[in-house]
């Protein structure tokens, strides 16, 4: 296991290195510069500004510098936003994004598990149909559409929650709901499929033959066995929530990294785009690694190695 | 055992009934009870017996047909501006249907917005107009068309890259497979949407760029599925037989692999389409997608959102169409999967 | 002898896309305390469904249309779901065919073996685990104390089947239903499992209903044998009756297709030609008639009743009717008749 984790961490850094390199050179290919719309600058001024950001050097030197900075946890300096370091920008804005992201993941996963389990147990009944319908809605309606609808009805028309504000828990409710729909739909569908599979397996029949009531068969055997694989989709889902939050944060004016990313795109702020891309990728690979390791610990078949003789 | 009562007495049966009938030749044995269906007939039967899938297929067909014949169906030019007639609410002829009568709440009073704007008596817009006085219905028809074109093109590129990639990776195995899978891993290590956004920043905004941006990450899922499936198929007896008989790789791929992969391809395609539509809408929504004045579902949503508080109809219509397309393709994908995979049939 | 189970005129139907499948078409039998009854038949003959009906462990689309299952005179089919839960794993327990998939992959085996005890008896967890360990030793799991915490994938197929057996007997059931318990195992392991079942039966005195498609397995374990075809028993009697004085052409076919030590004479195995009938539309007459070399006109018109061969030996074939012509059974069957005479029986 330890060897496996070390190997995975090595690949993690290799992947991040490649991503950082690709991102860097992609950014160098960009057509516009952040200064292109500031015609007021004279060529001399432009030169000074470029030197200030190290843009007067060869691309290779810039690359080496950038990668060196990355190793020290330096993601570069923003062109906009008072020349703040990108890491500082992310640092200030991480908390709100993490809060709504985590809330949405937890809410969506828990509700999705319940919905999927109920659908599987009541397979081919109206309960199943309703649950399937809800999960399809969650999967299909883009989070930004849902966000706008929630904002309009729950905030603007009925004044239950603030329209666009970031201070207390109240203001995180609507973005959480908008972002929770996708994990809810995903988990519910996955859970239903897994559980239907498990429910038709031989060991469930044996559990029934032991004299377990239907309820106990579900709680003691079916649930655990169907929950384990659900862990595997948490990683990809965290990513969709993360990217979904870009627009949702915008709609609700939440000062998070998603909003920052969109802002940087519209202002051609390359260092921030680059830094956030690498940051997002880092989060993604780390989450997936954690989930995989977690899966190994939860599933005895992986934890204890495949010692069976089959 | 239990049934003694009815066997103590021997039934009275005439002697001639006890003639042996098939003494030597048992010729009737191999008769099969029910007529057997071919695989595809079976798939079709299962698909068409699934009401949800049929409804979705019908809805999607209608939407596709309308977008296909957009120039004939759309009542107005989608980009024609008529600033005097801007932001008019929906109106359906002179029928007085609430919500579709051209009345609007202005300062707490319902006002005939058409009269106010000075529109002639028989001017009406079924879904109203936007801030530039463009007919929303026509824009939605053309927008849907554009979104569908993006989705279909992106899916095609997915297929063209993903299927051969998966087949080669799965079929060759060994070192080739390891390298190819590493590439897949790296591509999928960056959140899709971020790659798409980066591509959009680099490329010139427009239809082609969106297709490329979406396809650059989209093929990965397809390649993965096809690789896994090819891996399994490779070990199947009939493929082994074909290999032993010395059939060429391309022939095996086209004659044996592709037909057996077709269900995976079709099902995955049904899930790629809504994904592509979502990406397009997302990009246009944050303003780096389809450039103005052309409409796509994403730009319409984005425009609608800006006016949503006061003119909710401008957001509702594209939101509903987008959601219907997403829901219908997802459900149809489910239906197809169930139809192709009899195990999940019960 | 003590009759503990009586199945009377059981009919089970399955609702399918194509219509109603009449899987069990009137099965009756009884089971005495301490004996082993084997039910033999091809796959799809309904043997598994018959025993699953006893515990009501049938698929959702199954319908027990008719009949009764009396356990000590109590009709199990009239019991509530909760009433059945009290029977399952306690009074009547079951061993399944595939040990690779019968155990919960994410639960330590000790816990799985102790589970029936905790469900049915008011015992402490500690006592239940102690008893589980004892039973695991009884079924031949080496070093059970240490292995209680292991998971199913850490055991071989034969060991897993032993664990499944341990689960079935942990609460001393009165009836043990074994649904092809050896089919998925290697031949050598098969014999071990059969021996284990025999040994356990002597130790705890349970009755066994043993299902198999392999007549060879039956001889070693059963007291009585029922041969099943297309949802009906075609012949039943003692092991000797079935093996040495078979009367039904289907039983002949089964025995004729069984490898024996003297099969070598022609060096070939016989098989029964054709396939079982489609039970969506069961034939009007004898279901075996289309595959039966000895079929008569009456077979196509009317289902044969059970004819008594001797005490406790019955067969459903018109060949036993006094008006039926004398037919010539396969050579291997004639040999069996001779053996039966040596054993002191009278051949018809």
Coordinates of C-alpha atoms in Angstrom, one line a residue, chain A:
Chain A
X1 CA 0.0 0.0 0.0
X2 CA 2.7 2.4 1.0
X3 CA 4.6 1.7 -2.2
X4 CA 1.4 2.2 -4.2
X5 CA 0.8 5.6 -2.5
X6 CA 4.4 6.7 -3.2
X7 CA 4.1 5.8 -6.8
X8 CA 0.8 7.7 -7.1
X9 CA 2.4 10.8 -5.5
X10 CA 5.2 10.6 -8.0
X11 CA 2.8 10.5 -10.9
X12 CA 0.9 13.3 -9.3
X13 CA 3.9 15.6 -9.5
X14 CA 4.8 14.4 -12.9
X15 CA 1.2 15.2 -14.1
X16 CA 1.3 18.6 -12.4
X17 CA 4.7 19.4 -14.0
X18 CA 3.3 18.6 -17.5
X19 CA 0.2 20.6 -16.9
X20 CA 2.2 23.6 -15.6
X21 CA 4.4 23.4 -18.7
X22 CA 1.6 23.2 -21.1
X23 CA -0.3 26.0 -19.4
X24 CA 2.7 28.2 -19.5
X25 CA 3.4 27.8 -23.2
X26 CA -0.3 28.0 -24.0
X27 CA -0.4 31.4 -22.3
X28 CA 2.6 32.5 -24.2
X29 CA 0.7 31.8 -27.4
X30 CA -2.1 34.1 -26.4
X31 CA -3.0 36.9 -28.9
X32 CA -3.8 39.8 -26.7
X33 CA -1.8 41.2 -23.8
X34 CA -3.2 42.9 -20.7
X35 CA -1.7 46.1 -21.9
X36 CA -3.2 46.0 -25.4
X37 CA -6.2 48.1 -24.5
X38 CA -4.2 50.6 -22.6
X39 CA -3.2 52.7 -25.5
X40 CA -2.2 55.6 -23.3
X41 CA 1.1 53.9 -22.6
X42 CA 4.1 55.0 -24.6
X43 CA 6.5 52.4 -26.0
X44 CA 8.9 53.4 -23.3
X45 CA 6.4 53.0 -20.5
X46 CA 5.4 49.6 -22.0
X47 CA 9.0 48.5 -21.9
X48 CA 9.3 49.4 -18.2
X49 CA 6.1 47.6 -17.4
X50 CA 7.2 44.6 -19.3
X51 CA 10.5 44.5 -17.6
X52 CA 8.7 44.8 -14.3
X53 CA 6.9 41.6 -15.0
X54 CA 9.9 39.9 -16.5
X55 CA 8.3 39.8 -20.0
X56 CA 11.3 41.3 -21.7
X57 CA 13.3 38.1 -21.3
X58 CA 13.3 35.1 -23.6
X59 CA 10.4 32.7 -23.2
X60 CA 12.7 30.0 -21.9
X61 CA 14.1 32.2 -19.1
X62 CA 10.5 33.1 -18.2
X63 CA 9.6 29.4 -18.1
X64 CA 12.5 28.4 -15.9
X65 CA 11.7 31.3 -13.6
X66 CA 8.1 30.4 -13.5
X67 CA 8.7 26.7 -12.7
X68 CA 11.2 27.7 -10.1
X69 CA 8.6 29.9 -8.5
X70 CA 6.1 27.1 -8.6
X71 CA 8.5 24.9 -6.6
X72 CA 8.5 27.5 -3.9
X73 CA 4.7 27.8 -4.0
X74 CA 4.8 31.0 -6.0
X75 CA 2.2 31.1 -8.7
X76 CA 3.3 34.5 -10.1
X77 CA 2.0 38.0 -9.9
X78 CA -1.3 39.2 -11.1
X79 CA -1.3 41.9 -13.9
X80 CA -4.4 43.3 -12.4
X81 CA -5.7 43.6 -8.8
X82 CA -2.9 45.8 -7.5
X83 CA -0.1 43.5 -8.6
X84 CA -0.9 41.0 -5.9
X85 CA 0.7 37.6 -5.9
X86 CA -1.6 35.0 -7.3
X87 CA -1.2 32.8 -4.2
X88 CA -2.4 35.7 -2.1
X89 CA -5.4 36.2 -4.4
X90 CA -6.3 32.5 -4.1
X91 CA -5.7 32.6 -0.3
X92 CA -8.1 35.4 0.3
X93 CA -10.7 33.8 -1.9
X94 CA -10.4 30.2 -1.0
X95 CA -12.6 30.1 2.0
X96 CA -16.0 31.1 0.4
X97 CA -15.4 28.7 -2.5
X98 CA -14.5 25.8 -0.2
X99 CA -17.4 26.5 2.0
X100 CA -20.1 26.4 -0.7
X101 CA -18.2 23.6 -2.4
X102 CA -18.1 21.4 0.7
X103 CA -21.7 22.2 1.6
X104 CA -22.9 21.4 -1.8
X105 CA -20.9 18.1 -2.0
X106 CA -22.1 17.0 1.4
X107 CA -25.7 17.9 0.8
X108 CA -25.8 16.5 -2.7
X109 CA -24.0 13.2 -1.7
X110 CA -26.2 12.5 1.3
X111 CA -29.4 13.3 -0.4
X112 CA -28.2 11.4 -3.5
X113 CA -27.4 8.3 -1.5
X114 CA -30.8 8.4 0.2
X115 CA -32.6 8.9 -3.1
X116 CA -30.7 6.2 -4.9
X117 CA -31.2 3.7 -2.1
X118 CA -34.9 4.4 -1.9
X119 CA -35.2 4.0 -5.7
X120 CA -33.3 0.7 -5.6
X121 CA -35.3 -0.7 -2.8
X122 CA -38.6 0.3 -4.4
X123 CA -37.4 -0.6 -7.8
X124 CA -40.0 -0.3 -10.6
X125 CA -42.5 1.5 -8.5
X126 CA -43.6 5.1 -8.6
X127 CA -41.1 5.9 -5.9
X128 CA -38.3 4.7 -8.2
X129 CA -39.8 6.7 -11.1
X130 CA -39.9 9.9 -9.0
X131 CA -36.4 9.4 -7.7
X132 CA -35.1 8.8 -11.2
X133 CA -36.9 11.9 -12.4
X134 CA -35.4 14.1 -9.7
X135 CA -31.9 12.7 -10.3
X136 CA -32.2 13.3 -14.1
X137 CA -33.3 16.9 -13.3
X138 CA -30.3 17.4 -11.1
X139 CA -28.0 16.0 -13.8
X140 CA -29.5 17.8 -16.7
X141 CA -30.3 21.4 -15.5
X142 CA -27.1 23.4 -15.7
X143 CA -26.1 24.8 -12.3
X144 CA -26.2 28.4 -13.6
X145 CA -29.8 28.0 -14.9
X146 CA -30.8 26.6 -11.5
X147 CA -28.8 29.4 -9.8
X148 CA -30.7 32.1 -11.7
X149 CA -34.1 30.5 -11.0
X150 CA -33.3 30.1 -7.3
X151 CA -32.1 33.7 -7.1
X152 CA -35.2 35.0 -8.8
X153 CA -37.8 33.1 -6.8
X154 CA -36.2 32.5 -3.4
X155 CA -34.3 35.8 -3.1
X156 CA -35.8 38.4 -5.4
X157 CA -39.5 37.5 -5.3
X158 CA -40.0 35.8 -2.0
X159 CA -37.1 37.4 -0.1
X160 CA -36.3 34.2 1.8
X161 CA -32.6 34.5 1.1
X162 CA -30.3 37.4 0.1
X163 CA -30.0 38.1 -3.6
X164 CA -26.3 38.5 -3.9
X165 CA -24.3 38.9 -0.8
X166 CA -21.6 37.2 1.2
X167 CA -21.6 37.4 4.9
X168 CA -23.3 34.7 6.9
X169 CA -24.6 31.2 6.4
X170 CA -27.9 32.5 5.0
X171 CA -26.1 33.9 2.0
X172 CA -24.5 30.5 1.2
X173 CA -27.8 28.6 1.0
X174 CA -28.8 29.4 -2.5
X175 CA -25.4 28.8 -4.1
X176 CA -25.1 25.6 -2.2
X177 CA -28.5 24.4 -3.5
X178 CA -27.6 25.4 -7.1
X179 CA -24.4 23.4 -6.9
X180 CA -25.8 20.5 -5.0
X181 CA -28.1 19.5 -7.8
X182 CA -25.4 17.9 -9.9
X183 CA -23.8 15.7 -7.2
X184 CA -27.3 14.8 -6.0
X185 CA -28.3 13.5 -9.5
X186 CA -25.0 11.8 -10.1
X187 CA -24.9 10.0 -6.7
X188 CA -28.5 9.0 -6.8
X189 CA -28.1 7.4 -10.2
X190 CA -24.9 5.7 -9.4
X191 CA -26.2 4.5 -6.0
X192 CA -29.4 3.1 -7.6
X193 CA -27.5 1.1 -10.2
X194 CA -25.0 -0.2 -7.6
X195 CA -27.7 -1.1 -5.1
X196 CA -29.9 -2.8 -7.7
X197 CA -26.9 -4.9 -8.6
X198 CA -26.1 -5.7 -4.9
X199 CA -29.8 -6.4 -4.1
X200 CA -29.8 -9.1 -6.8
X201 CA -26.6 -10.7 -5.7
X202 CA -26.3 -14.1 -4.0
X203 CA -25.1 -12.8 -0.7
X204 CA -28.2 -10.7 -0.3
X205 CA -30.3 -13.8 -0.9
X206 CA -28.2 -15.6 1.7
X207 CA -28.7 -12.7 4.1
X208 CA -32.4 -13.1 3.5
X209 CA -32.2 -16.9 3.9
X210 CA -30.6 -16.3 7.3
X211 CA -33.8 -14.8 8.5
X212 CA -32.9 -11.1 8.3
X213 CA -35.9 -8.9 7.8
X214 CA -36.0 -6.9 4.5
X215 CA -35.0 -3.8 6.4
X216 CA -32.0 -5.5 8.1
X217 CA -30.9 -7.0 4.8
X218 CA -30.7 -3.4 3.5
X219 CA -29.0 -1.8 6.5
X220 CA -26.6 -4.6 7.4
X221 CA -25.6 -5.8 4.0
X222 CA -26.9 -4.0 0.9
X223 CA -26.1 -0.4 2.0
X224 CA -22.4 -0.9 2.9
X225 CA -21.7 -2.9 -0.3
X226 CA -23.4 -0.3 -2.5
X227 CA -21.8 2.7 -0.7
X228 CA -18.2 1.6 -1.2
X229 CA -18.2 2.2 -5.0
X230 CA -19.9 5.5 -4.6
X231 CA -16.7 6.8 -3.1
X232 CA -15.1 6.5 -6.6
X233 CA -17.3 9.2 -8.1
X234 CA -16.7 11.7 -5.4
X235 CA -13.5 12.9 -7.1
X236 CA -15.0 13.7 -10.5
X237 CA -18.0 15.2 -8.8
X238 CA -15.9 17.5 -6.7
X239 CA -14.4 18.8 -10.0
X240 CA -17.8 19.5 -11.5
X241 CA -18.8 21.4 -8.4
X242 CA -15.6 23.3 -8.5
X243 CA -16.0 24.4 -12.1
X244 CA -19.8 24.9 -11.7
X245 CA -19.0 27.3 -8.9
X246 CA -17.3 29.7 -11.3
X247 CA -20.6 30.9 -12.7
X248 CA -22.6 30.3 -9.6
X249 CA -20.2 32.5 -7.6
X250 CA -20.5 35.1 -10.3
X251 CA -24.3 35.1 -10.2
X252 CA -24.4 35.4 -6.4
X253 CA -21.4 37.8 -6.2
X254 CA -19.4 35.5 -4.0
X255 CA -15.8 36.5 -3.6
X256 CA -14.5 33.0 -4.4
X257 CA -11.8 31.7 -6.7
X258 CA -14.3 30.8 -9.4
X259 CA -15.5 34.4 -9.6
X260 CA -11.8 35.4 -9.7
X261 CA -11.1 33.0 -12.6
X262 CA -13.9 34.4 -14.7
X263 CA -12.8 37.9 -13.9
X264 CA -9.3 37.1 -14.9
X265 CA -10.5 35.7 -18.2
X266 CA -12.3 38.8 -19.1
X267 CA -9.3 41.0 -18.2
X268 CA -6.7 38.8 -19.9
X269 CA -4.8 38.5 -16.6
X270 CA -2.6 35.6 -17.6
X271 CA -0.6 35.0 -14.5
X272 CA -3.9 34.6 -12.5
X273 CA -5.4 32.4 -15.2
X274 CA -2.3 30.3 -15.3
X275 CA -2.0 30.1 -11.5
X276 CA -5.7 29.2 -11.0
X277 CA -5.5 26.5 -13.7
X278 CA -2.5 24.9 -12.0
X279 CA -4.3 25.3 -8.7
X280 CA -7.5 23.7 -9.9
X281 CA -5.5 20.8 -11.5
X282 CA -3.6 20.4 -8.2
X283 CA -6.9 20.2 -6.3
X284 CA -8.3 17.7 -8.8
X285 CA -5.4 15.3 -8.7
X286 CA -5.1 15.5 -4.9
X287 CA -8.8 14.9 -4.4
X288 CA -8.7 11.9 -6.8
X289 CA -5.6 10.5 -5.0
X290 CA -7.3 10.9 -1.6
X291 CA -10.4 9.3 -2.9
X292 CA -8.5 6.3 -4.4
X293 CA -6.6 5.8 -1.2
X294 CA -9.7 6.1 0.9
X295 CA -11.4 3.5 -1.4
X296 CA -8.5 1.2 -0.7
X297 CA -9.0 1.5 3.0
X298 CA -12.8 1.1 2.9
X299 CA -12.9 -2.0 0.6
X300 CA -11.4 -5.0 2.3
X301 CA -10.8 -6.7 -1.1
X302 CA -8.3 -3.9 -1.9
X303 CA -7.0 -3.2 1.6
X304 CA -6.0 -6.8 2.2
X305 CA -4.8 -7.6 -1.2
X306 CA -6.4 -10.1 -3.5
X307 CA -5.3 -13.1 -1.5
X308 CA -8.1 -15.3 -2.7
X309 CA -7.2 -18.2 -4.9
X310 CA -9.5 -17.5 -7.8

